[in-house]
Amino acid sequence: MRALLKDIEALPMLTRFGRVARIEGLAVEVTGAVGAVSLGGQVRLTLGSGKKISCEVVGFRDGRALVMPLGPLDGISLGARADFENSPASIYPCKAWLGRVLNGFGEVMDGLGPLPQGRVAYPVKAAPPRATSRARVGAKLDLGIRALNAFTTCCKGQRMGIFSGSGVGKSTLLAMLARNSNADAIVIGLIGERGREVKEFIEDDLGPEGLARSVIVAATSDEAPLVRRQAAYVAMTVAEQLRDQGLHVLLLMDSVTRFAMAQREIGLSAGEPPTSKGYTPTVFAELPRLLERAGPGESRGSITGLFTVLVEGDDHNEPISDAVRGILDGHIVLDRSIAERGRFPPINVLKSVSRAMPACNNDSEQNLVLACRAPLMLYEDMAELIRLGAYKIGTNPEVDHAVALHPKLEAFLAQKKDERAGLSECYAALADILNGAEKGRA
């Protein structure tokens, strides 16, 4: 009842509207905006057919509002009516949304009937919990993948980036995480995804078991940039509501790069100057506002965020990769050369880092991981000589040890799509590999 009264109080007593004065690219200039609408407010344009299209205010110019549509502008004309709604977009998520597929507006798109509505409105754009009052990261989160559990251990409430070029296996890795992790609930944001691949991901990669405990928010690449950007905000908002219920939520977002590209389109249409690689300043302002919303809450729940970053041309130092890496608590690198030699998931454990890992491991676990990383690193340094036959066994005992361990560690890091590996199993398997190697050396 209180929520209903609050919504009633928020209803405007006076309706104000303007007119379309100019259309340039993706931006529409609307008159009558002074004192009627603020940045981020909603505007509804009436097309010639009488159909209304929602827009968002992205800037102001010469007393007019610059709005961008959340759909195609076909049929719009000069002088068309623009109704101002000065309230930010909000949704009513609840736990009953698990197992459903939503669009970028938070509306159902799976044809399974109406979507239940929660009691409390959550704004799509919200501030993260206060830094001084939010909890610290929790215990280890079992992701069900050997390479991640052992070498880049993730904690509840941690935020990690998955950095990869195109076609290396990000979607398959996300599906494995959704099926195998022991999180209470999964929220998957497919931002700018290929339309053909959404259904394939749901049916083939995720499967009924993964979908049952997941909420999917999808915005395909052909949709307006505002919709693609809003899909990321909606996915984060759904995760926040589940976190507020005390659940440990795993948020998988594919991809932050497409979110940044959508924001770049919006910024350029609003007249922002392009900076690094054409990205506008608001891109680098919006990234932390989105990513900082993940993490521990102020009470029991948490959001563990895994965000994929599409590195253009396999350049891991391009602007978005560099910015995201500085915000998150670690990074997982998918290596194209590893995928090309047939080892999946192609995680390069030597280039991957979990900043929460040393503190969450006990001494024996940490020593075990370091004892396995050392020969992997040594083999990597000597790989060219070994492949050319320039290194002879018996020259260096440490290199001999690395050569003997390498096929066993590679087999450990390889994992089938439908295979699950728990945390304790991973450490036990590493210990067996090391113990067997020590007996061989003796």
XYZ file of C-alpha atoms in Angstrom:
442
model
C 0.000 0.000 0.000
C 2.843 2.380 0.833
C 4.450 1.708 -2.547
C 1.114 2.342 -4.272
C 0.614 5.633 -2.432
C 4.128 6.706 -3.365
C 3.389 5.970 -7.037
C 0.144 7.936 -6.840
C 1.963 10.901 -5.318
C 4.471 10.810 -8.160
C 1.739 11.170 -10.818
C 1.916 14.613 -12.487
C -1.002 16.969 -11.890
C -0.252 18.955 -15.048
C 0.595 17.493 -18.450
C 3.130 19.426 -20.500
C 4.109 18.721 -24.071
C 6.310 20.098 -26.801
C 6.823 19.692 -30.525
C 9.459 18.085 -32.721
C 11.519 20.934 -34.208
C 14.461 19.108 -35.799
C 15.705 15.589 -36.549
C 19.402 15.030 -37.095
C 20.748 11.506 -37.220
C 19.584 9.687 -34.088
C 18.819 12.884 -32.152
C 15.495 14.695 -32.104
C 15.158 18.313 -30.908
C 11.960 19.043 -28.981
C 10.639 22.501 -28.071
C 8.910 23.436 -24.812
C 11.396 21.591 -22.653
C 12.396 24.458 -20.341
C 11.359 23.489 -16.802
C 9.369 20.516 -18.096
C 11.925 17.738 -18.269
C 15.425 16.994 -16.951
C 18.384 14.989 -18.204
C 17.457 11.292 -18.287
C 13.730 12.085 -18.295
C 11.269 10.292 -20.554
C 9.549 11.776 -23.612
C 6.851 10.139 -25.739
C 6.678 11.133 -29.408
C 3.431 10.621 -31.331
C 3.979 9.271 -34.842
C 1.730 10.014 -37.796
C -0.104 6.724 -37.313
C -0.929 7.672 -33.716
C 1.622 5.221 -32.345
C 3.760 6.527 -29.491
C 7.487 5.929 -29.176
C 9.453 6.347 -25.960
C 12.573 8.519 -25.900
C 15.118 9.614 -23.327
C 16.515 13.104 -22.840
C 20.266 12.962 -23.491
C 21.043 16.710 -23.571
C 19.844 20.246 -24.219
C 20.614 22.772 -26.962
C 19.338 26.351 -27.312
C 16.394 25.787 -24.973
C 15.387 22.549 -26.678
C 15.648 19.004 -25.395
C 17.787 16.508 -27.310
C 16.019 13.166 -27.135
C 16.918 9.762 -28.528
C 14.297 7.141 -29.383
C 14.093 3.622 -27.989
C 12.825 2.404 -31.342
C 12.687 3.306 -35.070
C 11.659 6.857 -35.995
C 9.884 5.873 -39.215
C 6.722 7.962 -39.520
C 7.829 10.894 -37.354
C 7.261 14.389 -38.752
C 8.145 17.960 -37.849
C 5.680 19.384 -35.355
C 4.806 15.962 -33.934
C 3.617 16.061 -30.329
C 6.122 15.210 -27.598
C 4.695 14.451 -24.127
C 7.094 14.999 -21.231
C 7.326 12.453 -18.423
C 9.913 13.766 -15.992
C 10.267 10.524 -14.044
C 13.212 8.149 -14.558
C 12.597 4.677 -15.948
C 11.876 2.023 -13.303
C 10.887 -1.655 -13.149
C 9.268 -3.942 -10.552
C 11.493 -7.055 -10.427
C 10.890 -10.032 -8.151
C 12.163 -13.561 -7.585
C 9.404 -14.949 -9.833
C 11.315 -13.561 -12.814
C 13.756 -16.500 -12.598
C 13.428 -18.636 -15.708
C 12.188 -15.753 -17.865
C 13.626 -13.861 -20.837
C 13.210 -10.065 -20.947
C 13.957 -7.328 -23.446
C 15.836 -4.091 -22.816
C 12.733 -2.479 -21.281
C 12.317 -5.240 -18.684
C 9.318 -6.639 -20.585
C 8.698 -10.320 -21.225
C 9.751 -11.683 -24.637
C 9.622 -15.468 -24.148
C 5.890 -15.929 -24.835
C 5.306 -17.661 -21.486
C 2.582 -15.334 -20.249
C 2.590 -12.093 -18.280
C 5.510 -11.211 -16.036
C 4.780 -11.066 -12.271
C 5.484 -7.646 -10.780
C 7.258 -6.962 -7.505
C 5.956 -4.612 -4.841
C 8.764 -2.040 -4.966
C 9.849 0.055 -7.940
C 13.578 -0.084 -8.700
C 14.995 2.764 -10.810
C 16.877 1.474 -13.830
C 19.665 3.967 -13.193
C 20.621 3.762 -9.530
C 23.594 4.677 -7.395
C 25.789 1.893 -5.986
C 25.713 1.174 -2.237
C 27.745 3.615 -0.161
C 31.382 2.586 -0.037
C 31.590 2.875 3.752
C 28.459 0.831 4.457
C 28.647 -2.016 1.968
C 29.952 -5.360 3.170
C 33.302 -6.864 2.216
C 33.619 -9.673 -0.320
C 32.511 -13.012 1.075
C 33.714 -16.594 0.891
C 34.807 -18.374 -2.260
C 32.257 -18.840 -5.012
C 32.441 -22.241 -6.706
C 32.279 -21.467 -10.432
C 32.468 -25.128 -11.478
C 35.393 -24.530 -13.877
C 38.802 -25.953 -12.941
C 40.959 -23.191 -14.446
C 38.977 -20.485 -12.626
C 38.484 -22.280 -9.314
C 42.173 -23.114 -8.969
C 44.096 -20.260 -10.587
C 41.720 -17.255 -10.454
C 39.540 -18.041 -7.467
C 36.507 -15.752 -7.257
C 34.785 -14.603 -4.058
C 31.132 -13.690 -3.513
C 30.724 -10.019 -4.360
C 33.858 -9.837 -6.513
C 33.818 -8.241 -9.980
C 35.885 -9.828 -12.747
C 36.383 -9.095 -16.425
C 36.565 -11.767 -19.135
C 38.787 -10.340 -21.876
C 38.615 -12.000 -25.255
C 38.673 -11.448 -28.981
C 35.706 -12.407 -31.137
C 35.016 -16.099 -31.680
C 37.297 -17.373 -28.907
C 34.581 -18.889 -26.687
C 33.071 -16.235 -24.408
C 29.465 -17.398 -24.835
C 30.352 -21.041 -24.125
C 32.263 -20.024 -20.997
C 29.296 -17.929 -19.786
C 26.947 -20.870 -20.308
C 29.288 -23.130 -18.300
C 29.329 -20.551 -15.489
C 25.534 -20.288 -15.496
C 25.085 -24.066 -15.309
C 27.932 -24.979 -12.968
C 28.312 -22.181 -10.379
C 26.735 -22.565 -6.944
C 25.252 -19.036 -6.854
C 21.669 -18.721 -5.604
C 20.494 -16.961 -8.781
C 21.940 -15.995 -12.177
C 21.245 -12.822 -14.154
C 22.503 -12.808 -17.753
C 22.666 -9.595 -19.775
C 23.096 -10.135 -23.528
C 23.964 -6.641 -24.745
C 24.085 -6.080 -28.505
C 24.012 -9.828 -29.144
C 23.407 -11.294 -32.590
C 19.692 -12.023 -32.916
C 20.344 -15.495 -34.304
C 22.446 -16.490 -31.304
C 20.052 -15.543 -28.491
C 17.807 -18.581 -28.911
C 20.804 -20.842 -29.551
C 22.427 -19.634 -26.334
C 19.248 -20.249 -24.317
C 18.416 -23.681 -25.738
C 21.809 -25.205 -26.581
C 24.375 -23.549 -24.301
C 22.311 -22.677 -21.223
C 19.755 -25.477 -21.363
C 16.628 -25.940 -19.195
C 18.641 -26.474 -16.022
C 20.570 -23.232 -16.406
C 17.517 -21.235 -17.498
C 15.460 -22.360 -14.496
C 17.573 -20.309 -12.091
C 18.394 -17.458 -14.467
C 16.902 -14.182 -15.628
C 17.981 -13.240 -19.157
C 17.867 -9.653 -20.412
C 18.562 -9.481 -24.147
C 18.947 -6.555 -26.537
C 20.090 -7.499 -30.032
C 22.538 -5.568 -32.188
C 19.823 -4.153 -34.472
C 18.055 -2.316 -31.631
C 18.493 1.359 -30.839
C 21.601 2.309 -28.829
C 19.425 3.475 -25.921
C 17.812 0.028 -25.743
C 21.194 -1.708 -25.777
C 22.464 0.560 -23.023
C 19.280 0.210 -20.995
C 19.428 -3.596 -21.205
C 22.669 -3.446 -19.198
C 21.004 -1.205 -16.598
C 17.934 -3.498 -16.417
C 20.106 -6.596 -15.896
C 21.956 -4.829 -13.091
C 18.657 -3.675 -11.531
C 17.236 -7.218 -11.526
C 20.434 -8.447 -9.849
C 20.133 -5.693 -7.222
C 16.588 -6.733 -6.340
C 17.626 -10.369 -5.904
C 20.627 -9.242 -3.830
C 18.301 -7.225 -1.582
C 16.410 -10.474 -0.903
C 19.613 -11.869 0.642
C 20.599 -13.992 -2.372
C 24.126 -14.427 -3.714
C 23.669 -13.443 -7.349
C 26.003 -14.197 -10.253
C 25.683 -11.462 -12.891
C 27.023 -12.389 -16.341
C 27.111 -9.519 -18.838
C 28.104 -9.955 -22.471
C 29.455 -7.487 -23.245
C 30.617 -4.281 -21.591
C 32.237 -3.276 -24.884
C 28.879 -3.202 -26.668
C 27.469 -1.157 -23.773
C 30.320 1.313 -24.340
C 29.663 1.346 -28.089
C 25.992 2.147 -27.478
C 26.971 4.995 -25.147
C 29.409 6.236 -27.801
C 26.591 6.409 -30.370
C 24.424 8.313 -27.891
C 27.205 10.748 -27.002
C 28.153 11.480 -30.609
C 24.494 12.088 -31.525
C 24.215 14.536 -28.617
C 27.236 16.482 -29.914
C 29.973 15.186 -27.610
C 33.510 15.375 -28.986
C 35.138 12.013 -29.740
C 38.298 11.238 -27.775
C 40.221 7.948 -27.632
C 39.265 5.736 -30.622
C 36.090 7.747 -31.091
C 34.756 7.057 -27.589
C 33.181 10.095 -25.943
C 33.885 11.283 -22.367
C 30.524 9.997 -21.093
C 31.561 6.432 -21.998
C 34.324 6.532 -19.403
C 31.956 8.203 -16.915
C 29.176 5.619 -17.371
C 31.409 2.534 -17.092
C 32.166 2.932 -13.347
C 28.562 3.963 -12.668
C 27.426 0.629 -14.091
C 30.181 -1.650 -12.804
C 30.307 -0.221 -9.263
C 26.685 -1.257 -8.727
C 27.836 -4.891 -8.607
C 29.520 -6.241 -5.503
C 28.473 -6.833 -1.891
C 25.329 -5.150 -0.636
C 24.741 -3.439 2.677
C 23.146 -6.569 4.154
C 23.428 -10.307 3.468
C 23.240 -10.527 -0.322
C 25.890 -9.873 -2.949
C 26.341 -9.554 -6.707
C 29.333 -11.355 -8.172
C 29.851 -9.743 -11.555
C 31.605 -11.352 -14.525
C 31.697 -8.896 -17.425
C 33.003 -9.840 -20.850
C 35.149 -7.334 -22.720
C 35.525 -7.727 -26.485
C 39.103 -6.713 -27.265
C 39.321 -5.334 -30.803
C 42.058 -6.957 -32.842
C 43.128 -8.931 -29.729
C 44.568 -5.672 -28.362
C 44.162 -5.965 -24.586
C 45.295 -2.349 -24.088
C 42.612 -0.669 -26.194
C 40.655 2.095 -24.348
C 37.661 0.112 -23.054
C 39.767 -2.851 -21.930
C 42.153 -0.542 -20.129
C 39.330 1.383 -18.408
C 37.415 -1.744 -17.327
C 40.550 -3.463 -16.035
C 41.182 -0.499 -13.752
C 37.652 -0.669 -12.281
C 37.237 -4.407 -11.693
C 38.780 -6.749 -9.115
C 40.593 -8.983 -11.560
C 40.600 -10.220 -15.128
C 40.315 -13.526 -16.978
C 42.071 -13.681 -20.353
C 40.828 -15.977 -23.131
C 43.721 -16.616 -25.507
C 43.134 -17.191 -29.223
C 46.349 -19.228 -29.577
C 45.149 -21.640 -26.866
C 41.787 -22.022 -28.628
C 43.543 -22.657 -31.939
C 45.443 -25.596 -30.483
C 42.186 -27.110 -29.242
C 42.199 -26.575 -25.485
C 38.865 -25.269 -24.142
C 38.054 -23.188 -22.255
C 41.060 -21.253 -23.637
C 41.869 -19.476 -20.352
C 45.416 -18.175 -20.107
C 45.965 -18.675 -16.376
C 49.348 -16.914 -16.464
C 47.795 -13.662 -17.713
C 44.665 -13.931 -15.538
C 44.541 -12.323 -12.093
C 42.094 -12.407 -9.181
C 42.837 -9.602 -6.741
C 40.821 -11.297 -3.989
C 42.521 -14.663 -4.408
C 45.514 -14.491 -2.023
C 43.318 -13.446 0.900
C 40.664 -16.143 0.339
C 43.094 -19.087 0.128
C 44.705 -20.759 3.111
C 48.476 -21.290 3.105
C 48.372 -24.849 1.760
C 46.033 -23.899 -1.103
C 48.101 -20.850 -2.014
C 51.343 -22.833 -1.978
C 49.746 -25.505 -4.137
C 48.638 -22.980 -6.756
C 52.043 -21.256 -6.787
C 53.784 -24.616 -7.154
C 51.729 -25.247 -10.315
C 52.055 -21.731 -11.747
C 55.858 -21.813 -11.567
C 56.365 -24.738 -14.011
C 53.659 -23.322 -16.309
C 55.546 -20.033 -16.462
C 58.899 -21.748 -16.961
C 57.510 -23.886 -19.789
C 56.038 -20.774 -21.422
C 59.475 -19.091 -21.321
C 61.160 -22.153 -22.850
C 58.341 -23.158 -25.212
C 60.035 -21.933 -28.391
C 63.264 -23.818 -27.667
C 61.349 -26.966 -26.694
C 59.264 -26.901 -29.903
C 62.383 -26.381 -32.059
C 64.192 -29.239 -30.302
C 66.938 -26.879 -29.142
C 66.484 -27.903 -25.510
C 67.797 -31.303 -24.423
C 66.285 -33.123 -21.472
C 68.734 -33.258 -18.564
C 70.187 -29.794 -19.142
C 68.169 -28.118 -16.389
C 66.254 -30.053 -13.670
C 63.647 -27.282 -13.252
C 62.911 -27.158 -16.972
C 62.757 -30.968 -17.047
C 60.203 -30.793 -14.231
C 58.148 -28.212 -16.168
C 58.240 -30.340 -19.326
C 57.063 -33.411 -17.395
C 54.224 -31.506 -15.713
C 53.017 -29.588 -18.764
C 50.769 -32.237 -20.424
C 49.159 -33.089 -17.080
C 48.453 -29.429 -16.266
C 47.095 -28.848 -19.769
C 44.759 -31.817 -19.301
C 43.694 -30.346 -15.946
C 42.893 -26.958 -17.520
C 40.850 -28.526 -20.344
C 37.177 -29.094 -19.564
C 34.163 -30.201 -21.577
C 31.134 -27.935 -21.844
C 28.879 -30.268 -19.843
C 31.511 -31.156 -17.194
C 31.545 -29.660 -13.692
C 34.486 -29.434 -11.284
C 34.052 -28.363 -7.648
C 36.536 -26.345 -5.627
C 37.750 -29.226 -3.462
C 38.129 -31.494 -6.504
C 40.346 -28.897 -8.200
C 42.811 -28.653 -5.319
C 42.873 -32.441 -4.908
C 43.606 -32.902 -8.625
C 46.452 -30.360 -8.515
C 47.944 -32.088 -5.465
C 47.812 -35.457 -7.246
C 49.614 -33.988 -10.274
C 52.371 -32.519 -8.117
C 52.746 -35.648 -5.966
C 52.998 -37.837 -9.054
C 55.659 -35.558 -10.530
C 57.676 -35.606 -7.300
C 57.628 -39.408 -7.217
C 58.822 -39.430 -10.822
C 61.712 -37.105 -10.010
C 62.683 -39.250 -7.025
